[in-house]
PDB file of C-alpha atoms in Angstrom:
ATOM      1  CA  MET A1458      -2.884  15.278  -2.422  1.00 96.00           C
ATOM      2  CA  LYS A1459      -3.820  13.082   0.506  1.00 97.00           C
ATOM      3  CA  LEU A1460      -3.370   9.329   0.061  1.00 98.00           C
ATOM      4  CA  VAL A1461      -4.196   6.659   2.630  1.00 98.00           C
ATOM      5  CA  THR A1462      -3.521   2.934   2.608  1.00 98.00           C
ATOM      6  CA  TRP A1463      -5.067   0.479   5.057  1.00 98.00           C
ATOM      7  CA  ASN A1464      -5.570  -3.268   5.336  1.00 98.00           C
ATOM      8  CA  CYS A1465      -9.052  -3.264   6.820  1.00 97.00           C
ATOM      9  CA  ALA A1466      -9.097  -6.982   7.775  1.00 96.00           C
ATOM     10  CA  ARG A1467     -12.366  -7.380   5.832  1.00 94.00           C
ATOM     11  CA  GLY A1468     -15.745  -5.778   6.426  1.00 94.00           C
ATOM     12  CA  PHE A1469     -14.734  -2.454   4.899  1.00 95.00           C
ATOM     13  CA  ALA A1470     -18.319  -1.305   4.372  1.00 92.00           C
ATOM     14  CA  LYS A1471     -18.766  -1.121   8.149  1.00 93.00           C
ATOM     15  CA  LYS A1472     -15.449   0.656   8.684  1.00 94.00           C
ATOM     16  CA  ALA A1473     -15.231   2.995   5.686  1.00 94.00           C
ATOM     17  CA  GLU A1474     -16.662   6.042   7.447  1.00 92.00           C
ATOM     18  CA  ARG A1475     -13.510   6.393   9.556  1.00 94.00           C
ATOM     19  CA  ILE A1476     -11.291   6.372   6.476  1.00 95.00           C
ATOM     20  CA  PHE A1477     -13.425   8.687   4.363  1.00 94.00           C
ATOM     21  CA  SER A1478     -13.976  11.122   7.240  1.00 93.00           C
ATOM     22  CA  GLY A1479     -10.331  12.092   6.788  1.00 94.00           C
ATOM     23  CA  SER A1480     -11.186  13.162   3.219  1.00 95.00           C
ATOM     24  CA  PRO A1481      -8.378  11.362   1.361  1.00 96.00           C
ATOM     25  CA  ASP A1482      -8.084  12.024  -2.346  1.00 97.00           C
ATOM     26  CA  ILE A1483      -7.114   8.392  -2.928  1.00 97.00           C
ATOM     27  CA  ALA A1484      -7.493   5.363  -0.644  1.00 97.00           C
ATOM     28  CA  VAL A1485      -5.897   1.947  -1.207  1.00 98.00           C
ATOM     29  CA  ILE A1486      -7.721  -0.666   0.880  1.00 97.00           C
ATOM     30  CA  GLN A1487      -6.614  -4.288   1.223  1.00 97.00           C
ATOM     31  CA  GLU A1488      -8.964  -7.158   2.175  1.00 95.00           C
ATOM     32  CA  CYS A1489     -11.811  -5.266   0.519  1.00 94.00           C
ATOM     33  CA  SER A1490     -14.821  -6.889  -1.156  1.00 93.00           C
ATOM     34  CA  GLU A1491     -15.986  -6.056  -4.653  1.00 92.00           C
ATOM     35  CA  LYS A1492     -19.330  -4.916  -3.274  1.00 92.00           C
ATOM     36  CA  SER A1493     -17.609  -2.352  -1.055  1.00 91.00           C
ATOM     37  CA  THR A1494     -16.096  -0.631  -4.090  1.00 91.00           C
ATOM     38  CA  GLU A1495     -19.617  -0.098  -5.458  1.00 88.00           C
ATOM     39  CA  MET A1496     -21.152   1.396  -2.319  1.00 83.00           C
ATOM     40  CA  PHE A1497     -19.548   4.786  -1.792  1.00 80.00           C
ATOM     41  CA  VAL A1498     -20.466   6.897  -4.811  1.00 70.00           C
ATOM     42  CA  ALA A1499     -22.947   8.718  -2.574  1.00 63.00           C
ATOM     43  CA  GLU A1500     -20.044   9.592  -0.286  1.00 77.00           C
ATOM     44  CA  GLY A1501     -18.311  11.309  -3.188  1.00 86.00           C
ATOM     45  CA  TYR A1502     -15.922   8.451  -3.995  1.00 93.00           C
ATOM     46  CA  VAL A1503     -15.504   6.168  -6.979  1.00 94.00           C
ATOM     47  CA  GLY A1504     -14.207   2.659  -6.331  1.00 94.00           C
ATOM     48  CA  HIS A1505     -12.168   0.193  -8.389  1.00 94.00           C
ATOM     49  CA  TRP A1506     -11.649  -3.426  -7.423  1.00 92.00           C
ATOM     50  CA  ALA A1507      -8.707  -5.719  -7.998  1.00 88.00           C
ATOM     51  CA  GLY A1508     -10.069  -9.103  -7.090  1.00 76.00           C
ATOM     52  CA  GLY A1509      -9.167 -12.720  -6.832  1.00 70.00           C
ATOM     53  CA  ASP A1510     -11.091 -15.967  -6.948  1.00 75.00           C
ATOM     54  CA  THR A1511     -13.959 -14.650  -4.850  1.00 82.00           C
ATOM     55  CA  PRO A1512     -15.751 -11.273  -4.814  1.00 86.00           C
ATOM     56  CA  ASN A1513     -15.479 -11.223  -1.037  1.00 88.00           C
ATOM     57  CA  ILE A1514     -11.802 -10.417  -0.799  1.00 89.00           C
ATOM     58  CA  GLY A1515      -9.450  -8.347  -2.893  1.00 91.00           C
ATOM     59  CA  MET A1516      -8.163  -4.806  -3.015  1.00 94.00           C
ATOM     60  CA  GLY A1517     -10.199  -1.631  -3.425  1.00 95.00           C
ATOM     61  CA  VAL A1518      -8.873   1.684  -4.713  1.00 96.00           C
ATOM     62  CA  PHE A1519     -11.119   4.709  -4.124  1.00 96.00           C
ATOM     63  CA  HIS A1520     -10.806   8.280  -5.365  1.00 96.00           C
ATOM     64  CA  LYS A1521     -12.638  11.570  -5.236  1.00 95.00           C
ATOM     65  CA  ALA A1522     -14.575  12.743  -8.277  1.00 91.00           C
ATOM     66  CA  ASP A1523     -11.965  15.297  -9.331  1.00 93.00           C
ATOM     67  CA  TRP A1524      -9.505  12.452  -9.918  1.00 96.00           C
ATOM     68  CA  SER A1525      -9.660   9.703 -12.531  1.00 96.00           C
ATOM     69  CA  LEU A1526      -8.145   6.224 -12.251  1.00 96.00           C
ATOM     70  CA  ARG A1527      -7.756   3.632 -14.979  1.00 95.00           C
ATOM     71  CA  LYS A1528      -6.431   0.149 -14.314  1.00 92.00           C
ATOM     72  CA  LEU A1529      -3.468  -0.431 -16.627  1.00 89.00           C
ATOM     73  CA  SER A1530      -3.197  -4.171 -16.206  1.00 72.00           C
ATOM     74  CA  GLU A1531      -3.854  -6.991 -13.809  1.00 55.00           C
ATOM     75  CA  SER A1532      -1.794 -10.138 -13.724  1.00 53.00           C
ATOM     76  CA  THR A1533      -3.624 -13.360 -14.517  1.00 46.00           C
ATOM     77  CA  GLU A1534      -0.785 -15.342 -12.982  1.00 48.00           C
ATOM     78  CA  ILE A1535      -0.813 -16.644  -9.432  1.00 40.00           C
ATOM     79  CA  CYS A1536       1.784 -14.015  -8.555  1.00 46.00           C
ATOM     80  CA  PRO A1537       1.721 -11.102  -8.363  1.00 63.00           C
ATOM     81  CA  LYS A1538      -2.038 -11.111  -8.043  1.00 73.00           C
ATOM     82  CA  TRP A1539      -2.339  -7.869  -6.082  1.00 87.00           C
ATOM     83  CA  VAL A1540       0.392  -5.598  -7.372  1.00 92.00           C
ATOM     84  CA  VAL A1541      -1.817  -3.566  -9.668  1.00 93.00           C
ATOM     85  CA  PRO A1542      -0.961  -0.414 -11.668  1.00 94.00           C
ATOM     86  CA  PHE A1543      -3.409   2.455 -12.212  1.00 95.00           C
ATOM     87  CA  GLU A1544      -3.060   5.514 -14.390  1.00 95.00           C
ATOM     88  CA  VAL A1545      -4.004   8.507 -12.250  1.00 97.00           C
ATOM     89  CA  THR A1546      -5.062  11.825 -13.760  1.00 96.00           C
ATOM     90  CA  GLY A1547      -6.199  14.888 -11.856  1.00 95.00           C
ATOM     91  CA  PRO A1548      -4.539  17.801 -10.090  1.00 93.00           C
ATOM     92  CA  VAL A1549      -1.327  15.793 -10.616  1.00 93.00           C
ATOM     93  CA  ASN A1550      -0.752  12.865 -12.973  1.00 95.00           C
ATOM     94  CA  PHE A1551       1.128   9.738 -11.927  1.00 96.00           C
ATOM     95  CA  THR A1552       1.067   5.940 -11.920  1.00 96.00           C
ATOM     96  CA  LEU A1553      -0.234   4.332  -8.737  1.00 97.00           C
ATOM     97  CA  ILE A1554       0.896   0.789  -7.958  1.00 96.00           C
ATOM     98  CA  ALA A1555      -1.580  -0.585  -5.420  1.00 96.00           C
ATOM     99  CA  VAL A1556      -0.030  -3.371  -3.321  1.00 96.00           C
ATOM    100  CA  TRP A1557      -1.220  -6.256  -1.208  1.00 95.00           C
ATOM    101  CA  ALA A1558       1.603  -8.765  -0.845  1.00 93.00           C
ATOM    102  CA  CYS A1559       0.080 -12.086   0.201  1.00 87.00           C
ATOM    103  CA  ALA A1560       1.445 -15.510   0.961  1.00 75.00           C
ATOM    104  CA  ILE A1561       1.474 -17.832  -2.040  1.00 72.00           C
ATOM    105  CA  LYS A1562       1.070 -21.445  -0.991  1.00 68.00           C
ATOM    106  CA  GLY A1563       4.015 -23.586  -1.990  1.00 63.00           C
ATOM    107  CA  SER A1564       6.071 -20.714  -3.417  1.00 65.00           C
ATOM    108  CA  ARG A1565       8.520 -19.166  -0.973  1.00 61.00           C
ATOM    109  CA  SER A1566      10.173 -17.067  -3.678  1.00 62.00           C
ATOM    110  CA  ALA A1567       6.851 -15.545  -4.739  1.00 70.00           C
ATOM    111  CA  SER A1568       5.482 -14.786  -1.293  1.00 78.00           C
ATOM    112  CA  TYR A1569       5.301 -11.380   0.354  1.00 88.00           C
ATOM    113  CA  VAL A1570       8.263  -9.207  -0.714  1.00 92.00           C
ATOM    114  CA  GLY A1571       8.998 -11.714  -3.498  1.00 90.00           C
ATOM    115  CA  GLN A1572       5.806 -10.528  -5.175  1.00 89.00           C
ATOM    116  CA  ILE A1573       7.095  -6.954  -5.194  1.00 92.00           C
ATOM    117  CA  HIS A1574      10.382  -8.025  -6.733  1.00 93.00           C
ATOM    118  CA  LYS A1575       8.591 -10.087  -9.368  1.00 89.00           C
ATOM    119  CA  ALA A1576       6.403  -7.138 -10.323  1.00 90.00           C
ATOM    120  CA  LEU A1577       9.331  -4.710 -10.498  1.00 92.00           C
ATOM    121  CA  ASN A1578      11.468  -7.138 -12.497  1.00 91.00           C
ATOM    122  CA  GLU A1579       8.738  -7.902 -15.030  1.00 89.00           C
ATOM    123  CA  SER A1580       7.258  -4.391 -15.430  1.00 90.00           C
ATOM    124  CA  PRO A1581      10.081  -1.883 -16.075  1.00 91.00           C
ATOM    125  CA  GLU A1582       7.692   0.048 -18.333  1.00 91.00           C
ATOM    126  CA  TRP A1583       5.936   1.391 -15.233  1.00 91.00           C
ATOM    127  CA  PHE A1584       8.889   3.736 -14.786  1.00 90.00           C
ATOM    128  CA  ASP A1585       9.139   4.955 -18.375  1.00 86.00           C
ATOM    129  CA  GLU A1586       7.262   8.236 -18.079  1.00 79.00           C
ATOM    130  CA  SER A1587       5.045   9.473 -15.244  1.00 86.00           C
ATOM    131  CA  PRO A1588       6.001   9.615 -11.542  1.00 95.00           C
ATOM    132  CA  ILE A1589       5.332   6.412  -9.592  1.00 96.00           C
ATOM    133  CA  VAL A1590       3.640   5.925  -6.216  1.00 97.00           C
ATOM    134  CA  MET A1591       3.532   2.458  -4.630  1.00 98.00           C
ATOM    135  CA  ALA A1592       1.159   2.142  -1.694  1.00 98.00           C
ATOM    136  CA  GLY A1593      -0.156  -0.740   0.338  1.00 98.00           C
ATOM    137  CA  ASP A1594       0.451  -3.674   2.626  1.00 98.00           C
ATOM    138  CA  PHE A1595       3.876  -5.045   1.683  1.00 97.00           C
ATOM    139  CA  ASN A1596       4.025  -7.543   4.584  1.00 96.00           C
ATOM    140  CA  SER A1597       7.740  -6.801   4.630  1.00 96.00           C
ATOM    141  CA  ASN A1598      10.423  -5.202   6.769  1.00 97.00           C
ATOM    142  CA  ALA A1599      14.221  -5.067   6.730  1.00 97.00           C
ATOM    143  CA  GLN A1600      14.189  -6.915  10.057  1.00 95.00           C
ATOM    144  CA  LEU A1601      13.138  -9.989   8.055  1.00 93.00           C
ATOM    145  CA  ASP A1602      16.027  -9.787   5.570  1.00 93.00           C
ATOM    146  CA  LYS A1603      17.720 -12.721   7.272  1.00 91.00           C
ATOM    147  CA  ASN A1604      14.924 -14.959   6.000  1.00 86.00           C
ATOM    148  CA  ARG A1605      15.758 -14.117   2.361  1.00 86.00           C
ATOM    149  CA  ARG A1606      19.357 -13.710   1.245  1.00 83.00           C
ATOM    150  CA  THR A1607      18.354 -12.222  -2.105  1.00 88.00           C
ATOM    151  CA  GLU A1608      15.355 -10.193  -3.219  1.00 91.00           C
ATOM    152  CA  ASN A1609      14.543  -9.203   0.340  1.00 95.00           C
ATOM    153  CA  HIS A1610      13.145  -5.972   1.760  1.00 96.00           C
ATOM    154  CA  SER A1611      16.399  -4.016   1.666  1.00 97.00           C
ATOM    155  CA  SER A1612      17.097  -4.940  -1.944  1.00 96.00           C
ATOM    156  CA  MET A1613      13.545  -3.857  -2.835  1.00 97.00           C
ATOM    157  CA  VAL A1614      14.166  -0.487  -1.155  1.00 98.00           C
ATOM    158  CA  ASN A1615      17.401  -0.160  -3.150  1.00 97.00           C
ATOM    159  CA  LYS A1616      15.613  -0.949  -6.423  1.00 96.00           C
ATOM    160  CA  LEU A1617      13.066   1.764  -5.731  1.00 97.00           C
ATOM    161  CA  ARG A1618      15.746   4.226  -4.606  1.00 97.00           C
ATOM    162  CA  LYS A1619      17.517   3.731  -7.948  1.00 95.00           C
ATOM    163  CA  ARG A1620      14.204   4.690  -9.545  1.00 95.00           C
ATOM    164  CA  GLY A1621      14.151   7.911  -7.526  1.00 95.00           C
ATOM    165  CA  MET A1622      11.632   6.719  -4.913  1.00 97.00           C
ATOM    166  CA  THR A1623      11.585   6.679  -1.129  1.00 97.00           C
ATOM    167  CA  SER A1624       9.315   5.499   1.683  1.00 98.00           C
ATOM    168  CA  ALA A1625       7.304   8.498   2.866  1.00 98.00           C
ATOM    169  CA  TYR A1626       7.481   7.486   6.534  1.00 98.00           C
ATOM    170  CA  HIS A1627      11.227   6.846   6.532  1.00 97.00           C
ATOM    171  CA  ALA A1628      12.002  10.044   4.628  1.00 96.00           C
ATOM    172  CA  HIS A1629       9.733  12.210   6.768  1.00 96.00           C
ATOM    173  CA  TYR A1630      10.952  10.885  10.118  1.00 95.00           C
ATOM    174  CA  LYS A1631      14.545  10.277   8.925  1.00 95.00           C
ATOM    175  CA  LYS A1632      14.522   6.603   9.881  1.00 95.00           C
ATOM    176  CA  GLU A1633      16.351   3.669   8.375  1.00 96.00           C
ATOM    177  CA  HIS A1634      14.380   0.642   7.255  1.00 97.00           C
ATOM    178  CA  GLY A1635      14.307  -1.912  10.050  1.00 95.00           C
ATOM    179  CA  VAL A1636      14.593   0.848  12.674  1.00 94.00           C
ATOM    180  CA  ASP A1637      11.064   2.066  12.180  1.00 93.00           C
ATOM    181  CA  GLU A1638       9.845   2.794  15.736  1.00 93.00           C
ATOM    182  CA  VAL A1639       6.231   3.411  14.643  1.00 97.00           C
ATOM    183  CA  PRO A1640       4.456   0.153  13.721  1.00 97.00           C
ATOM    184  CA  THR A1641       1.663  -0.243  11.176  1.00 98.00           C
ATOM    185  CA  PHE A1642       0.761  -3.837  12.081  1.00 98.00           C
ATOM    186  CA  HIS A1643       0.213  -5.715  15.325  1.00 97.00           C
ATOM    187  CA  MET A1644       0.134  -9.483  15.061  1.00 96.00           C
ATOM    188  CA  TYR A1645      -3.055 -10.935  16.557  1.00 96.00           C
ATOM    189  CA  ARG A1646      -3.908  -7.260  17.280  1.00 96.00           C
ATOM    190  CA  ARG A1647      -1.548  -7.359  20.267  1.00 97.00           C
ATOM    191  CA  ALA A1648       0.350  -4.194  21.134  1.00 96.00           C
ATOM    192  CA  ALA A1649       3.326  -6.324  22.199  1.00 96.00           C
ATOM    193  CA  LEU A1650       3.786  -7.714  18.657  1.00 96.00           C
ATOM    194  CA  PRO A1651       4.429  -4.638  16.477  1.00 97.00           C
ATOM    195  CA  TYR A1652       5.812  -4.489  12.919  1.00 96.00           C
ATOM    196  CA  HIS A1653       6.094  -1.859  10.201  1.00 98.00           C
ATOM    197  CA  PHE A1654       4.602  -3.563   7.118  1.00 98.00           C
ATOM    198  CA  ASP A1655       2.637  -0.834   5.283  1.00 98.00           C
ATOM    199  CA  TYR A1656       4.293   1.745   3.039  1.00 98.00           C
ATOM    200  CA  VAL A1657       3.814   4.598   0.632  1.00 98.00           C
ATOM    201  CA  PHE A1658       6.798   4.913  -1.711  1.00 98.00           C
ATOM    202  CA  LEU A1659       6.845   8.108  -3.750  1.00 97.00           C
ATOM    203  CA  PRO A1660       9.217  10.294  -5.807  1.00 96.00           C
ATOM    204  CA  LEU A1661      12.081  11.843  -3.868  1.00 95.00           C
ATOM    205  CA  GLU A1662      11.143  15.292  -5.133  1.00 94.00           C
ATOM    206  CA  TRP A1663       7.707  15.039  -3.490  1.00 96.00           C
ATOM    207  CA  GLN A1664       9.195  15.124   0.027  1.00 92.00           C
ATOM    208  CA  SER A1665       9.086  18.881   0.479  1.00 89.00           C
ATOM    209  CA  GLY A1666       6.176  19.841   2.713  1.00 87.00           C
ATOM    210  CA  MET A1667       5.057  16.222   3.038  1.00 95.00           C
ATOM    211  CA  ARG A1668       3.093  15.118   6.122  1.00 97.00           C
ATOM    212  CA  VAL A1669       2.871  11.501   7.260  1.00 98.00           C
ATOM    213  CA  GLU A1670       0.525  10.062   9.881  1.00 98.00           C
ATOM    214  CA  ILE A1671       0.206   6.485  11.121  1.00 98.00           C
ATOM    215  CA  GLY A1672      -2.771   5.386  13.150  1.00 98.00           C
ATOM    216  CA  THR A1673      -2.183   4.032  16.630  1.00 98.00           C
ATOM    217  CA  HIS A1674      -2.892   0.584  18.011  1.00 97.00           C
ATOM    218  CA  SER A1675      -5.210   2.025  20.663  1.00 97.00           C
ATOM    219  CA  ASP A1676      -7.329   3.740  17.998  1.00 97.00           C
ATOM    220  CA  TRP A1677      -7.483   0.977  15.396  1.00 98.00           C
ATOM    221  CA  ALA A1678      -7.050  -2.439  17.037  1.00 97.00           C
ATOM    222  CA  THR A1679     -10.805  -2.991  17.249  1.00 97.00           C
ATOM    223  CA  GLN A1680     -11.017  -2.462  13.483  1.00 97.00           C
ATOM    224  CA  SER A1681      -7.992  -4.338  12.143  1.00 98.00           C
ATOM    225  CA  ASP A1682      -4.543  -5.713  12.885  1.00 98.00           C
ATOM    226  CA  HIS A1683      -3.216  -2.923  10.614  1.00 98.00           C
ATOM    227  CA  CYS A1684      -3.206   0.836  11.171  1.00 98.00           C
ATOM    228  CA  PRO A1685      -3.742   3.258   8.282  1.00 98.00           C
ATOM    229  CA  VAL A1686      -0.837   5.172   6.780  1.00 98.00           C
ATOM    230  CA  THR A1687      -1.767   8.646   5.518  1.00 98.00           C
ATOM    231  CA  VAL A1688       0.545  10.753   3.374  1.00 98.00           C
ATOM    232  CA  ASP A1689      -0.334  14.353   2.486  1.00 98.00           C
ATOM    233  CA  VAL A1690       1.824  15.817  -0.274  1.00 96.00           C
ATOM    234  CA  SER A1691       1.843  19.431  -1.420  1.00 91.00           C
ATOM    235  CA  LEU A1692       2.339  19.451  -5.195  1.00 80.00           C
ATOM    236  CA  VAL A1693       1.362  23.032  -6.105  1.00 62.00           C
TER     237      VAL A1693
END
């Protein structure tokens, strides 16, 4: 199974060919319009949209025809707006939590990684049965822990570890969070301002034979301030 996540910085319809040319089974795309999720059936993909107050910006989740996705729920609260669970059935069955952690005006506790904590705290049933994959733009890194004494990035990683999950990049390259080396985001699209903000968390037992690829600034800066994260897992 090949899964890719990418914050496309809007205009996905004009950029989608690059993502779909890699033939992912599932793609989680942040800053995606509702219209974009309706455009790619001819390319062999089915799209689902998790939107907000406008159809121009939200999160799109695409999959090939031999997979099936069903949205389990979508919060009607201000937060977490874009931490959305999907039931996935196909060659392997699991629950996909698509993530776009955004700033919430006037709510420091609910912003960015706070959204992830809120979702995990309020939805323990996600972990009751099937394996869990969380993929998306978390806008979070252990380097920012100092800004939040509790419910920060490291405590989120620990919560997921207790649930038997790990970050694909950190497991594959044997890196600690906060010592990431390969960035997924460049502020203002500048190479000199790198951060690792995008993640695919998956079950520990899926690590064997896993491949992880992160796009480079030189290849993707004209498209977005984020680079795609691709995880290819062998589950047969």
